XYZ file of C-alpha atoms in Angstrom:
65
model
C -5.682 16.094 0.843
C -5.482 12.675 -0.803
C -4.763 9.771 1.536
C -5.029 6.091 0.632
C -5.422 2.699 2.221
C -2.724 0.219 1.197
C -3.659 -3.451 0.904
C -1.470 -6.464 0.108
C -3.032 -9.100 -2.101
C -1.778 -12.610 -1.343
C -2.905 -15.254 -3.814
C -6.512 -14.521 -4.700
C -8.088 -11.053 -4.988
C -10.316 -11.919 -2.019
C -7.252 -12.371 0.219
C -6.443 -8.723 0.938
C -4.719 -7.551 4.086
C -4.759 -3.914 5.202
C -1.177 -2.734 5.596
C -1.692 0.951 6.295
C -4.564 3.408 6.472
C -4.236 7.150 5.839
C -1.096 6.635 3.719
C 0.343 9.903 2.473
C 3.325 8.598 0.495
C 4.758 5.442 -1.048
C 8.393 5.210 -2.098
C 10.107 2.416 -4.037
C 13.409 1.464 -2.409
C 15.546 -1.626 -3.015
C 12.670 -3.709 -4.382
C 10.360 -2.780 -1.519
C 7.604 -0.241 -1.036
C 8.033 2.137 1.885
C 4.661 3.484 3.026
C 4.382 6.495 5.315
C 1.204 7.548 7.066
C -0.173 10.935 7.954
C 0.843 10.215 11.558
C 4.492 9.418 10.784
C 4.200 5.628 10.832
C 6.464 3.745 8.420
C 5.805 0.275 6.966
C 7.880 -1.638 4.396
C 6.133 -4.069 2.049
C 7.597 -6.553 -0.433
C 5.825 -6.648 -3.786
C 4.766 -4.297 -6.539
C 1.887 -1.886 -7.041
C -0.844 -3.670 -8.991
C -3.584 -1.040 -8.778
C -4.016 2.580 -7.738
C -7.664 3.628 -7.473
C -7.845 7.368 -6.838
C -11.657 7.383 -6.656
C -11.674 4.940 -3.751
C -8.330 5.981 -2.197
C -6.979 2.453 -2.618
C -3.516 1.087 -3.409
C -3.295 -2.637 -4.059
C 0.112 -4.302 -3.736
C 0.734 -7.768 -5.119
C 3.041 -9.906 -3.016
C 3.698 -12.256 -5.950
C 6.342 -11.305 -8.506
């Protein structure tokens, strides 16, 4: 099973905020990312995917367009 932690980067790379842990899916819908966790939680995030790191189970979303 491959689960990821989703972080939003605001401004500098050091300013990362954890949005969701144990994310099983991410869907693009109407300019937003809809993240769903293993436990059925749902979080919507504005921005775009900047980095997917499969080795470290990390998804980095940039809030700046």
